[in-house]
Amino acid sequence: MKKNILFVCTGNSCRSVMAEGLFKQAVSDHANGFLVGSAGVSAMDGYPASVETIHVMKEHGIDMSNHRSRRVTAAMVRAADRILVMELMHKLMILEDWPEAAEKVHLLTEYAGNAKARGLEIEIPDPIRMSGSFYKNVFQLIRECVTRLAEEFGIEKKNDTD
């Protein structure tokens, strides 16, 4: 049975798009085992990812140019096995509407280094309207978290070319 993984940010144009693309890449050899998507708590449906997101992803061999934003829905929350959010605010907004999802909603940064072991609630900053280097830093943090998330599902880290 496929694991349904949903990444959530605010507008579904930057962070959750990066996480979706990176996780799909990480599990590409096991694609039949996963259904991976992204959404935003305040997203407007149908908009492309930010130009900067598309650029930083393309630099790492991931094409997100066909991505279109989606607002998180009850159906998405019900269907997801795990919902990974970028900020505590996202978690709280989801739980306000769907408290039954409490066991499956987590900050993505729970997978950053030993943050979980230390009980830290680290958020991934929103890069919208920030510099290219800020996007790259956000990308690196998301990549670290997504790699560890994939490892939790038994997926070994792929060799990176950069």
PDB file of N, CA, C and O in Angstrom, residues 80-155:
ATOM      1  N   ALA A  80      -3.797  11.616   3.630  1.00  0.00           N
ATOM      2  CA  ALA A  80      -2.364  11.614   3.952  1.00  0.00           C
ATOM      3  C   ALA A  80      -2.048  10.683   5.118  1.00  0.00           C
ATOM      4  O   ALA A  80      -2.778  10.628   6.109  1.00  0.00           O
ATOM      5  N   ASP A  81      -0.939   9.960   4.964  1.00  0.00           N
ATOM      6  CA  ASP A  81      -0.409   9.166   6.072  1.00  0.00           C
ATOM      7  C   ASP A  81       0.477  10.024   6.960  1.00  0.00           C
ATOM      8  O   ASP A  81       0.583   9.796   8.158  1.00  0.00           O
ATOM      9  N   ARG A  82       1.117  11.004   6.340  1.00  0.00           N
ATOM     10  CA  ARG A  82       1.972  11.932   7.071  1.00  0.00           C
ATOM     11  C   ARG A  82       1.871  13.296   6.417  1.00  0.00           C
ATOM     12  O   ARG A  82       1.958  13.406   5.195  1.00  0.00           O
ATOM     13  N   ILE A  83       1.701  14.323   7.248  1.00  0.00           N
ATOM     14  CA  ILE A  83       1.628  15.710   6.782  1.00  0.00           C
ATOM     15  C   ILE A  83       2.794  16.449   7.418  1.00  0.00           C
ATOM     16  O   ILE A  83       2.907  16.497   8.646  1.00  0.00           O
ATOM     17  N   LEU A  84       3.667  16.987   6.573  1.00  0.00           N
ATOM     18  CA  LEU A  84       4.867  17.665   7.052  1.00  0.00           C
ATOM     19  C   LEU A  84       4.751  19.145   6.742  1.00  0.00           C
ATOM     20  O   LEU A  84       4.630  19.535   5.582  1.00  0.00           O
ATOM     21  N   VAL A  85       4.780  19.955   7.794  1.00  0.00           N
ATOM     22  CA  VAL A  85       4.584  21.391   7.667  1.00  0.00           C
ATOM     23  C   VAL A  85       5.892  22.136   7.898  1.00  0.00           C
ATOM     24  O   VAL A  85       6.821  21.614   8.518  1.00  0.00           O
ATOM     25  N   MET A  86       5.939  23.362   7.401  1.00  0.00           N
ATOM     26  CA  MET A  86       7.157  24.161   7.494  1.00  0.00           C
ATOM     27  C   MET A  86       7.218  25.023   8.758  1.00  0.00           C
ATOM     28  O   MET A  86       8.303  25.358   9.233  1.00  0.00           O
ATOM     29  N   GLU A  87       6.052  25.387   9.277  1.00  0.00           N
ATOM     30  CA  GLU A  87       5.984  26.255  10.453  1.00  0.00           C
ATOM     31  C   GLU A  87       4.943  25.722  11.426  1.00  0.00           C
ATOM     32  O   GLU A  87       3.973  25.074  11.018  1.00  0.00           O
ATOM     33  N   LEU A  88       5.117  26.046  12.692  1.00  0.00           N
ATOM     34  CA  LEU A  88       4.159  25.656  13.712  1.00  0.00           C
ATOM     35  C   LEU A  88       2.768  26.206  13.372  1.00  0.00           C
ATOM     36  O   LEU A  88       1.754  25.537  13.595  1.00  0.00           O
ATOM     37  N   MET A  89       2.712  27.419  12.815  1.00  0.00           N
ATOM     38  CA  MET A  89       1.439  28.027  12.425  1.00  0.00           C
ATOM     39  C   MET A  89       0.675  27.108  11.466  1.00  0.00           C
ATOM     40  O   MET A  89      -0.537  26.968  11.564  1.00  0.00           O
ATOM     41  N   HIS A  90       1.374  26.464  10.536  1.00  0.00           N
ATOM     42  CA  HIS A  90       0.724  25.566   9.582  1.00  0.00           C
ATOM     43  C   HIS A  90       0.096  24.378  10.309  1.00  0.00           C
ATOM     44  O   HIS A  90      -1.020  23.958  10.004  1.00  0.00           O
ATOM     45  N   LYS A  91       0.827  23.842  11.265  1.00  0.00           N
ATOM     46  CA  LYS A  91       0.329  22.707  12.048  1.00  0.00           C
ATOM     47  C   LYS A  91      -0.924  23.117  12.813  1.00  0.00           C
ATOM     48  O   LYS A  91      -1.938  22.405  12.800  1.00  0.00           O
ATOM     49  N   LEU A  92      -0.865  24.268  13.449  1.00  0.00           N
ATOM     50  CA  LEU A  92      -2.003  24.741  14.234  1.00  0.00           C
ATOM     51  C   LEU A  92      -3.230  25.001  13.365  1.00  0.00           C
ATOM     52  O   LEU A  92      -4.360  24.691  13.759  1.00  0.00           O
ATOM     53  N   MET A  93      -3.012  25.548  12.169  1.00  0.00           N
ATOM     54  CA  MET A  93      -4.128  25.810  11.259  1.00  0.00           C
ATOM     55  C   MET A  93      -4.777  24.508  10.799  1.00  0.00           C
ATOM     56  O   MET A  93      -6.010  24.414  10.713  1.00  0.00           O
ATOM     57  N   ILE A  94      -3.964  23.507  10.504  1.00  0.00           N
ATOM     58  CA  ILE A  94      -4.510  22.206  10.086  1.00  0.00           C
ATOM     59  C   ILE A  94      -5.274  21.568  11.241  1.00  0.00           C
ATOM     60  O   ILE A  94      -6.403  21.080  11.065  1.00  0.00           O
ATOM     61  N   LEU A  95      -4.699  21.601  12.433  1.00  0.00           N
ATOM     62  CA  LEU A  95      -5.343  20.960  13.578  1.00  0.00           C
ATOM     63  C   LEU A  95      -6.605  21.692  14.030  1.00  0.00           C
ATOM     64  O   LEU A  95      -7.509  21.073  14.587  1.00  0.00           O
ATOM     65  N   GLU A  96      -6.674  22.982  13.763  1.00  0.00           N
ATOM     66  CA  GLU A  96      -7.895  23.725  14.088  1.00  0.00           C
ATOM     67  C   GLU A  96      -9.073  23.210  13.254  1.00  0.00           C
ATOM     68  O   GLU A  96     -10.180  23.045  13.761  1.00  0.00           O
ATOM     69  N   ASP A  97      -8.812  22.940  11.978  1.00  0.00           N
ATOM     70  CA  ASP A  97      -9.872  22.449  11.090  1.00  0.00           C
ATOM     71  C   ASP A  97     -10.047  20.936  11.163  1.00  0.00           C
ATOM     72  O   ASP A  97     -11.157  20.422  10.956  1.00  0.00           O
ATOM     73  N   TRP A  98      -8.953  20.211  11.401  1.00  0.00           N
ATOM     74  CA  TRP A  98      -8.996  18.746  11.390  1.00  0.00           C
ATOM     75  C   TRP A  98      -8.225  18.186  12.592  1.00  0.00           C
ATOM     76  O   TRP A  98      -7.137  17.611  12.444  1.00  0.00           O
ATOM     77  N   PRO A  99      -8.776  18.320  13.792  1.00  0.00           N
ATOM     78  CA  PRO A  99      -8.059  17.859  14.989  1.00  0.00           C
ATOM     79  C   PRO A  99      -7.755  16.361  14.966  1.00  0.00           C
ATOM     80  O   PRO A  99      -6.796  15.912  15.592  1.00  0.00           O
ATOM     81  N   GLU A 100      -8.519  15.608  14.199  1.00  0.00           N
ATOM     82  CA  GLU A 100      -8.288  14.167  14.107  1.00  0.00           C
ATOM     83  C   GLU A 100      -6.963  13.835  13.414  1.00  0.00           C
ATOM     84  O   GLU A 100      -6.506  12.692  13.443  1.00  0.00           O
ATOM     85  N   ALA A 101      -6.327  14.830  12.795  1.00  0.00           N
ATOM     86  CA  ALA A 101      -5.059  14.621  12.086  1.00  0.00           C
ATOM     87  C   ALA A 101      -3.838  14.788  12.992  1.00  0.00           C
ATOM     88  O   ALA A 101      -2.708  14.688  12.523  1.00  0.00           O
ATOM     89  N   ALA A 102      -4.063  14.990  14.266  1.00  0.00           N
ATOM     90  CA  ALA A 102      -2.966  15.326  15.189  1.00  0.00           C
ATOM     91  C   ALA A 102      -1.785  14.361  15.138  1.00  0.00           C
ATOM     92  O   ALA A 102      -0.634  14.793  15.195  1.00  0.00           O
ATOM     93  N   GLU A 103      -2.053  13.076  15.018  1.00  0.00           N
ATOM     94  CA  GLU A 103      -0.974  12.080  15.034  1.00  0.00           C
ATOM     95  C   GLU A 103      -0.107  12.106  13.775  1.00  0.00           C
ATOM     96  O   GLU A 103       1.019  11.612  13.800  1.00  0.00           O
ATOM     97  N   LYS A 104      -0.626  12.665  12.687  1.00  0.00           N
ATOM     98  CA  LYS A 104       0.134  12.606  11.435  1.00  0.00           C
ATOM     99  C   LYS A 104       0.699  13.938  10.975  1.00  0.00           C
ATOM    100  O   LYS A 104       1.366  13.990   9.955  1.00  0.00           O
ATOM    101  N   VAL A 105       0.482  15.016  11.729  1.00  0.00           N
ATOM    102  CA  VAL A 105       1.017  16.326  11.349  1.00  0.00           C
ATOM    103  C   VAL A 105       2.292  16.592  12.142  1.00  0.00           C
ATOM    104  O   VAL A 105       2.292  16.542  13.370  1.00  0.00           O
ATOM    105  N   HIS A 106       3.384  16.871  11.412  1.00  0.00           N
ATOM    106  CA  HIS A 106       4.690  17.096  12.033  1.00  0.00           C
ATOM    107  C   HIS A 106       5.400  18.258  11.355  1.00  0.00           C
ATOM    108  O   HIS A 106       5.239  18.466  10.149  1.00  0.00           O
ATOM    109  N   LEU A 107       6.226  18.955  12.119  1.00  0.00           N
ATOM    110  CA  LEU A 107       7.131  19.924  11.517  1.00  0.00           C
ATOM    111  C   LEU A 107       8.173  19.147  10.719  1.00  0.00           C
ATOM    112  O   LEU A 107       8.723  18.158  11.215  1.00  0.00           O
ATOM    113  N   LEU A 108       8.440  19.576   9.497  1.00  0.00           N
ATOM    114  CA  LEU A 108       9.451  18.903   8.679  1.00  0.00           C
ATOM    115  C   LEU A 108      10.803  18.916   9.373  1.00  0.00           C
ATOM    116  O   LEU A 108      11.577  17.968   9.271  1.00  0.00           O
ATOM    117  N   THR A 109      11.074  19.965  10.129  1.00  0.00           N
ATOM    118  CA  THR A 109      12.377  20.085  10.786  1.00  0.00           C
ATOM    119  C   THR A 109      12.558  19.117  11.945  1.00  0.00           C
ATOM    120  O   THR A 109      13.644  19.072  12.530  1.00  0.00           O
ATOM    121  N   GLU A 110      11.531  18.328  12.258  1.00  0.00           N
ATOM    122  CA  GLU A 110      11.757  17.249  13.223  1.00  0.00           C
ATOM    123  C   GLU A 110      12.801  16.285  12.670  1.00  0.00           C
ATOM    124  O   GLU A 110      13.370  15.493  13.411  1.00  0.00           O
ATOM    125  N   TYR A 111      13.046  16.380  11.369  1.00  0.00           N
ATOM    126  CA  TYR A 111      14.018  15.517  10.706  1.00  0.00           C
ATOM    127  C   TYR A 111      15.343  16.231  10.450  1.00  0.00           C
ATOM    128  O   TYR A 111      16.176  15.719   9.732  1.00  0.00           O
ATOM    129  N   ALA A 112      15.528  17.403  11.053  1.00  0.00           N
ATOM    130  CA  ALA A 112      16.775  18.157  10.874  1.00  0.00           C
ATOM    131  C   ALA A 112      17.734  17.807  11.993  1.00  0.00           C
ATOM    132  O   ALA A 112      17.491  18.144  13.151  1.00  0.00           O
ATOM    133  N   GLY A 113      18.812  17.150  11.653  1.00  0.00           N
ATOM    134  CA  GLY A 113      19.836  16.836  12.636  1.00  0.00           C
ATOM    135  C   GLY A 113      19.245  16.205  13.876  1.00  0.00           C
ATOM    136  O   GLY A 113      18.413  15.308  13.797  1.00  0.00           O
ATOM    137  N   ASN A 114      19.614  16.701  15.017  1.00  0.00           N
ATOM    138  CA  ASN A 114      19.102  16.132  16.261  1.00  0.00           C
ATOM    139  C   ASN A 114      18.084  17.055  16.915  1.00  0.00           C
ATOM    140  O   ASN A 114      17.907  17.030  18.119  1.00  0.00           O
ATOM    141  N   ALA A 115      17.395  17.863  16.117  1.00  0.00           N
ATOM    142  CA  ALA A 115      16.391  18.775  16.659  1.00  0.00           C
ATOM    143  C   ALA A 115      15.305  18.018  17.411  1.00  0.00           C
ATOM    144  O   ALA A 115      14.879  18.418  18.495  1.00  0.00           O
ATOM    145  N   LYS A 116      14.861  16.899  16.845  1.00  0.00           N
ATOM    146  CA  LYS A 116      13.798  16.123  17.483  1.00  0.00           C
ATOM    147  C   LYS A 116      14.263  15.596  18.830  1.00  0.00           C
ATOM    148  O   LYS A 116      13.526  15.643  19.810  1.00  0.00           O
ATOM    149  N   ALA A 117      15.488  15.109  18.884  1.00  0.00           N
ATOM    150  CA  ALA A 117      16.023  14.562  20.130  1.00  0.00           C
ATOM    151  C   ALA A 117      16.109  15.638  21.207  1.00  0.00           C
ATOM    152  O   ALA A 117      15.937  15.351  22.387  1.00  0.00           O
ATOM    153  N   ARG A 118      16.340  16.866  20.783  1.00  0.00           N
ATOM    154  CA  ARG A 118      16.458  17.969  21.740  1.00  0.00           C
ATOM    155  C   ARG A 118      15.107  18.624  22.010  1.00  0.00           C
ATOM    156  O   ARG A 118      15.018  19.558  22.790  1.00  0.00           O
ATOM    157  N   GLY A 119      14.055  18.168  21.322  1.00  0.00           N
ATOM    158  CA  GLY A 119      12.725  18.715  21.549  1.00  0.00           C
ATOM    159  C   GLY A 119      12.530  20.116  20.992  1.00  0.00           C
ATOM    160  O   GLY A 119      11.667  20.855  21.456  1.00  0.00           O
ATOM    161  N   LEU A 120      13.321  20.486  20.006  1.00  0.00           N
ATOM    162  CA  LEU A 120      13.214  21.828  19.437  1.00  0.00           C
ATOM    163  C   LEU A 120      12.114  21.892  18.375  1.00  0.00           C
ATOM    164  O   LEU A 120      11.884  20.923  17.662  1.00  0.00           O
ATOM    165  N   GLU A 121      11.457  23.029  18.307  1.00  0.00           N
ATOM    166  CA  GLU A 121      10.487  23.260  17.250  1.00  0.00           C
ATOM    167  C   GLU A 121      11.064  24.333  16.324  1.00  0.00           C
ATOM    168  O   GLU A 121      10.805  25.523  16.483  1.00  0.00           O
ATOM    169  N   ILE A 122      11.863  23.880  15.380  1.00  0.00           N
ATOM    170  CA  ILE A 122      12.512  24.772  14.429  1.00  0.00           C
ATOM    171  C   ILE A 122      11.609  24.923  13.223  1.00  0.00           C
ATOM    172  O   ILE A 122      11.027  23.950  12.760  1.00  0.00           O
ATOM    173  N   GLU A 123      11.494  26.134  12.718  1.00  0.00           N
ATOM    174  CA  GLU A 123      10.677  26.380  11.542  1.00  0.00           C
ATOM    175  C   GLU A 123      11.556  26.640  10.331  1.00  0.00           C
ATOM    176  O   GLU A 123      12.691  27.095  10.459  1.00  0.00           O
ATOM    177  N   ILE A 124      11.023  26.337   9.166  1.00  0.00           N
ATOM    178  CA  ILE A 124      11.719  26.631   7.914  1.00  0.00           C
ATOM    179  C   ILE A 124      11.218  27.990   7.440  1.00  0.00           C
ATOM    180  O   ILE A 124      10.018  28.161   7.206  1.00  0.00           O
ATOM    181  N   PRO A 125      12.106  28.973   7.333  1.00  0.00           N
ATOM    182  CA  PRO A 125      11.673  30.329   6.974  1.00  0.00           C
ATOM    183  C   PRO A 125      11.151  30.420   5.550  1.00  0.00           C
ATOM    184  O   PRO A 125      11.587  29.688   4.663  1.00  0.00           O
ATOM    185  N   ASP A 126      10.194  31.306   5.362  1.00  0.00           N
ATOM    186  CA  ASP A 126       9.591  31.516   4.052  1.00  0.00           C
ATOM    187  C   ASP A 126      10.535  32.352   3.190  1.00  0.00           C
ATOM    188  O   ASP A 126      10.874  33.474   3.547  1.00  0.00           O
ATOM    189  N   PRO A 127      10.972  31.831   2.039  1.00  0.00           N
ATOM    190  CA  PRO A 127      11.916  32.574   1.200  1.00  0.00           C
ATOM    191  C   PRO A 127      11.260  33.562   0.228  1.00  0.00           C
ATOM    192  O   PRO A 127      11.971  34.281  -0.468  1.00  0.00           O
ATOM    193  N   ILE A 128       9.931  33.614   0.192  1.00  0.00           N
ATOM    194  CA  ILE A 128       9.263  34.465  -0.789  1.00  0.00           C
ATOM    195  C   ILE A 128       9.780  35.905  -0.693  1.00  0.00           C
ATOM    196  O   ILE A 128       9.965  36.437   0.396  1.00  0.00           O
ATOM    197  N   ARG A 129      10.104  36.468  -1.832  1.00  0.00           N
ATOM    198  CA  ARG A 129      10.639  37.837  -1.972  1.00  0.00           C
ATOM    199  C   ARG A 129      12.014  38.014  -1.320  1.00  0.00           C
ATOM    200  O   ARG A 129      12.419  39.126  -0.994  1.00  0.00           O
ATOM    201  N   MET A 130      12.719  36.903  -1.106  1.00  0.00           N
ATOM    202  CA  MET A 130      14.064  36.980  -0.546  1.00  0.00           C
ATOM    203  C   MET A 130      15.082  36.733  -1.651  1.00  0.00           C
ATOM    204  O   MET A 130      14.726  36.425  -2.787  1.00  0.00           O
ATOM    205  N   SER A 131      16.356  36.822  -1.312  1.00  0.00           N
ATOM    206  CA  SER A 131      17.435  36.678  -2.293  1.00  0.00           C
ATOM    207  C   SER A 131      17.594  35.231  -2.755  1.00  0.00           C
ATOM    208  O   SER A 131      17.124  34.299  -2.104  1.00  0.00           O
ATOM    209  N   GLY A 132      18.306  35.075  -3.855  1.00  0.00           N
ATOM    210  CA  GLY A 132      18.615  33.749  -4.369  1.00  0.00           C
ATOM    211  C   GLY A 132      19.386  32.920  -3.360  1.00  0.00           C
ATOM    212  O   GLY A 132      19.159  31.711  -3.230  1.00  0.00           O
ATOM    213  N   SER A 133      20.306  33.540  -2.633  1.00  0.00           N
ATOM    214  CA  SER A 133      21.084  32.793  -1.643  1.00  0.00           C
ATOM    215  C   SER A 133      20.196  32.349  -0.478  1.00  0.00           C
ATOM    216  O   SER A 133      20.414  31.279   0.093  1.00  0.00           O
ATOM    217  N   PHE A 134      19.196  33.142  -0.134  1.00  0.00           N
ATOM    218  CA  PHE A 134      18.256  32.746   0.912  1.00  0.00           C
ATOM    219  C   PHE A 134      17.494  31.499   0.465  1.00  0.00           C
ATOM    220  O   PHE A 134      17.333  30.552   1.228  1.00  0.00           O
ATOM    221  N   TYR A 135      17.037  31.492  -0.799  1.00  0.00           N
ATOM    222  CA  TYR A 135      16.360  30.314  -1.356  1.00  0.00           C
ATOM    223  C   TYR A 135      17.262  29.086  -1.278  1.00  0.00           C
ATOM    224  O   TYR A 135      16.803  27.992  -0.936  1.00  0.00           O
ATOM    225  N   LYS A 136      18.536  29.278  -1.609  1.00  0.00           N
ATOM    226  CA  LYS A 136      19.468  28.149  -1.582  1.00  0.00           C
ATOM    227  C   LYS A 136      19.647  27.606  -0.166  1.00  0.00           C
ATOM    228  O   LYS A 136      19.740  26.394   0.032  1.00  0.00           O
ATOM    229  N   ASN A 137      19.677  28.495   0.822  1.00  0.00           N
ATOM    230  CA  ASN A 137      19.799  28.063   2.210  1.00  0.00           C
ATOM    231  C   ASN A 137      18.556  27.296   2.659  1.00  0.00           C
ATOM    232  O   ASN A 137      18.660  26.268   3.337  1.00  0.00           O
ATOM    233  N   VAL A 138      17.380  27.799   2.276  1.00  0.00           N
ATOM    234  CA  VAL A 138      16.128  27.109   2.602  1.00  0.00           C
ATOM    235  C   VAL A 138      16.111  25.738   1.920  1.00  0.00           C
ATOM    236  O   VAL A 138      15.746  24.730   2.527  1.00  0.00           O
ATOM    237  N   PHE A 139      16.539  25.699   0.660  1.00  0.00           N
ATOM    238  CA  PHE A 139      16.618  24.442  -0.085  1.00  0.00           C
ATOM    239  C   PHE A 139      17.487  23.433   0.660  1.00  0.00           C
ATOM    240  O   PHE A 139      17.114  22.268   0.816  1.00  0.00           O
ATOM    241  N   GLN A 140      18.657  23.867   1.134  1.00  0.00           N
ATOM    242  CA  GLN A 140      19.586  22.961   1.823  1.00  0.00           C
ATOM    243  C   GLN A 140      18.960  22.389   3.096  1.00  0.00           C
ATOM    244  O   GLN A 140      19.104  21.197   3.397  1.00  0.00           O
ATOM    245  N   LEU A 141      18.264  23.227   3.859  1.00  0.00           N
ATOM    246  CA  LEU A 141      17.612  22.768   5.084  1.00  0.00           C
ATOM    247  C   LEU A 141      16.514  21.759   4.745  1.00  0.00           C
ATOM    248  O   LEU A 141      16.417  20.700   5.374  1.00  0.00           O
ATOM    249  N   ILE A 142      15.701  22.071   3.748  1.00  0.00           N
ATOM    250  CA  ILE A 142      14.636  21.154   3.348  1.00  0.00           C
ATOM    251  C   ILE A 142      15.229  19.841   2.849  1.00  0.00           C
ATOM    252  O   ILE A 142      14.741  18.761   3.192  1.00  0.00           O
ATOM    253  N   ARG A 143      16.300  19.930   2.081  1.00  0.00           N
ATOM    254  CA  ARG A 143      16.931  18.702   1.563  1.00  0.00           C
ATOM    255  C   ARG A 143      17.421  17.809   2.707  1.00  0.00           C
ATOM    256  O   ARG A 143      17.241  16.594   2.677  1.00  0.00           O
ATOM    257  N   GLU A 144      18.043  18.409   3.708  1.00  0.00           N
ATOM    258  CA  GLU A 144      18.512  17.627   4.861  1.00  0.00           C
ATOM    259  C   GLU A 144      17.333  16.914   5.529  1.00  0.00           C
ATOM    260  O   GLU A 144      17.406  15.717   5.837  1.00  0.00           O
ATOM    261  N   CYS A 145      16.245  17.628   5.750  1.00  0.00           N
ATOM    262  CA  CYS A 145      15.076  17.042   6.408  1.00  0.00           C
ATOM    263  C   CYS A 145      14.453  15.944   5.565  1.00  0.00           C
ATOM    264  O   CYS A 145      14.109  14.871   6.083  1.00  0.00           O
ATOM    265  N   VAL A 146      14.301  16.203   4.281  1.00  0.00           N
ATOM    266  CA  VAL A 146      13.673  15.236   3.375  1.00  0.00           C
ATOM    267  C   VAL A 146      14.528  13.968   3.263  1.00  0.00           C
ATOM    268  O   VAL A 146      13.999  12.856   3.230  1.00  0.00           O
ATOM    269  N   THR A 147      15.834  14.131   3.235  1.00  0.00           N
ATOM    270  CA  THR A 147      16.729  12.974   3.175  1.00  0.00           C
ATOM    271  C   THR A 147      16.535  12.095   4.405  1.00  0.00           C
ATOM    272  O   THR A 147      16.427  10.871   4.297  1.00  0.00           O
ATOM    273  N   ARG A 148      16.443  12.709   5.561  1.00  0.00           N
ATOM    274  CA  ARG A 148      16.247  11.937   6.802  1.00  0.00           C
ATOM    275  C   ARG A 148      14.860  11.327   6.859  1.00  0.00           C
ATOM    276  O   ARG A 148      14.681  10.225   7.369  1.00  0.00           O
ATOM    277  N   LEU A 149      13.874  12.024   6.333  1.00  0.00           N
ATOM    278  CA  LEU A 149      12.520  11.478   6.260  1.00  0.00           C
ATOM    279  C   LEU A 149      12.516  10.225   5.381  1.00  0.00           C
ATOM    280  O   LEU A 149      11.956   9.189   5.758  1.00  0.00           O
ATOM    281  N   ALA A 150      13.154  10.317   4.230  1.00  0.00           N
ATOM    282  CA  ALA A 150      13.233   9.159   3.323  1.00  0.00           C
ATOM    283  C   ALA A 150      13.951   7.998   3.999  1.00  0.00           C
ATOM    284  O   ALA A 150      13.527   6.840   3.867  1.00  0.00           O
ATOM    285  N   GLU A 151      14.999   8.299   4.755  1.00  0.00           N
ATOM    286  CA  GLU A 151      15.724   7.248   5.470  1.00  0.00           C
ATOM    287  C   GLU A 151      14.830   6.561   6.493  1.00  0.00           C
ATOM    288  O   GLU A 151      14.927   5.355   6.713  1.00  0.00           O
ATOM    289  N   GLU A 152      13.918   7.310   7.098  1.00  0.00           N
ATOM    290  CA  GLU A 152      12.981   6.721   8.053  1.00  0.00           C
ATOM    291  C   GLU A 152      12.089   5.675   7.374  1.00  0.00           C
ATOM    292  O   GLU A 152      11.659   4.712   7.995  1.00  0.00           O
ATOM    293  N   PHE A 153      11.835   5.879   6.090  1.00  0.00           N
ATOM    294  CA  PHE A 153      11.038   4.931   5.315  1.00  0.00           C
ATOM    295  C   PHE A 153      11.913   3.838   4.687  1.00  0.00           C
ATOM    296  O   PHE A 153      11.453   3.072   3.853  1.00  0.00           O
ATOM    297  N   GLY A 154      13.195   3.799   5.079  1.00  0.00           N
ATOM    298  CA  GLY A 154      14.088   2.759   4.584  1.00  0.00           C
ATOM    299  C   GLY A 154      14.722   3.075   3.232  1.00  0.00           C
ATOM    300  O   GLY A 154      15.274   2.190   2.589  1.00  0.00           O
ATOM    301  N   ILE A 155      14.676   4.333   2.812  1.00  0.00           N
ATOM    302  CA  ILE A 155      15.256   4.743   1.536  1.00  0.00           C
ATOM    303  C   ILE A 155      16.655   5.281   1.800  1.00  0.00           C
ATOM    304  O   ILE A 155      16.819   6.227   2.568  1.00  0.00           O
TER     305      ILE A 155
END
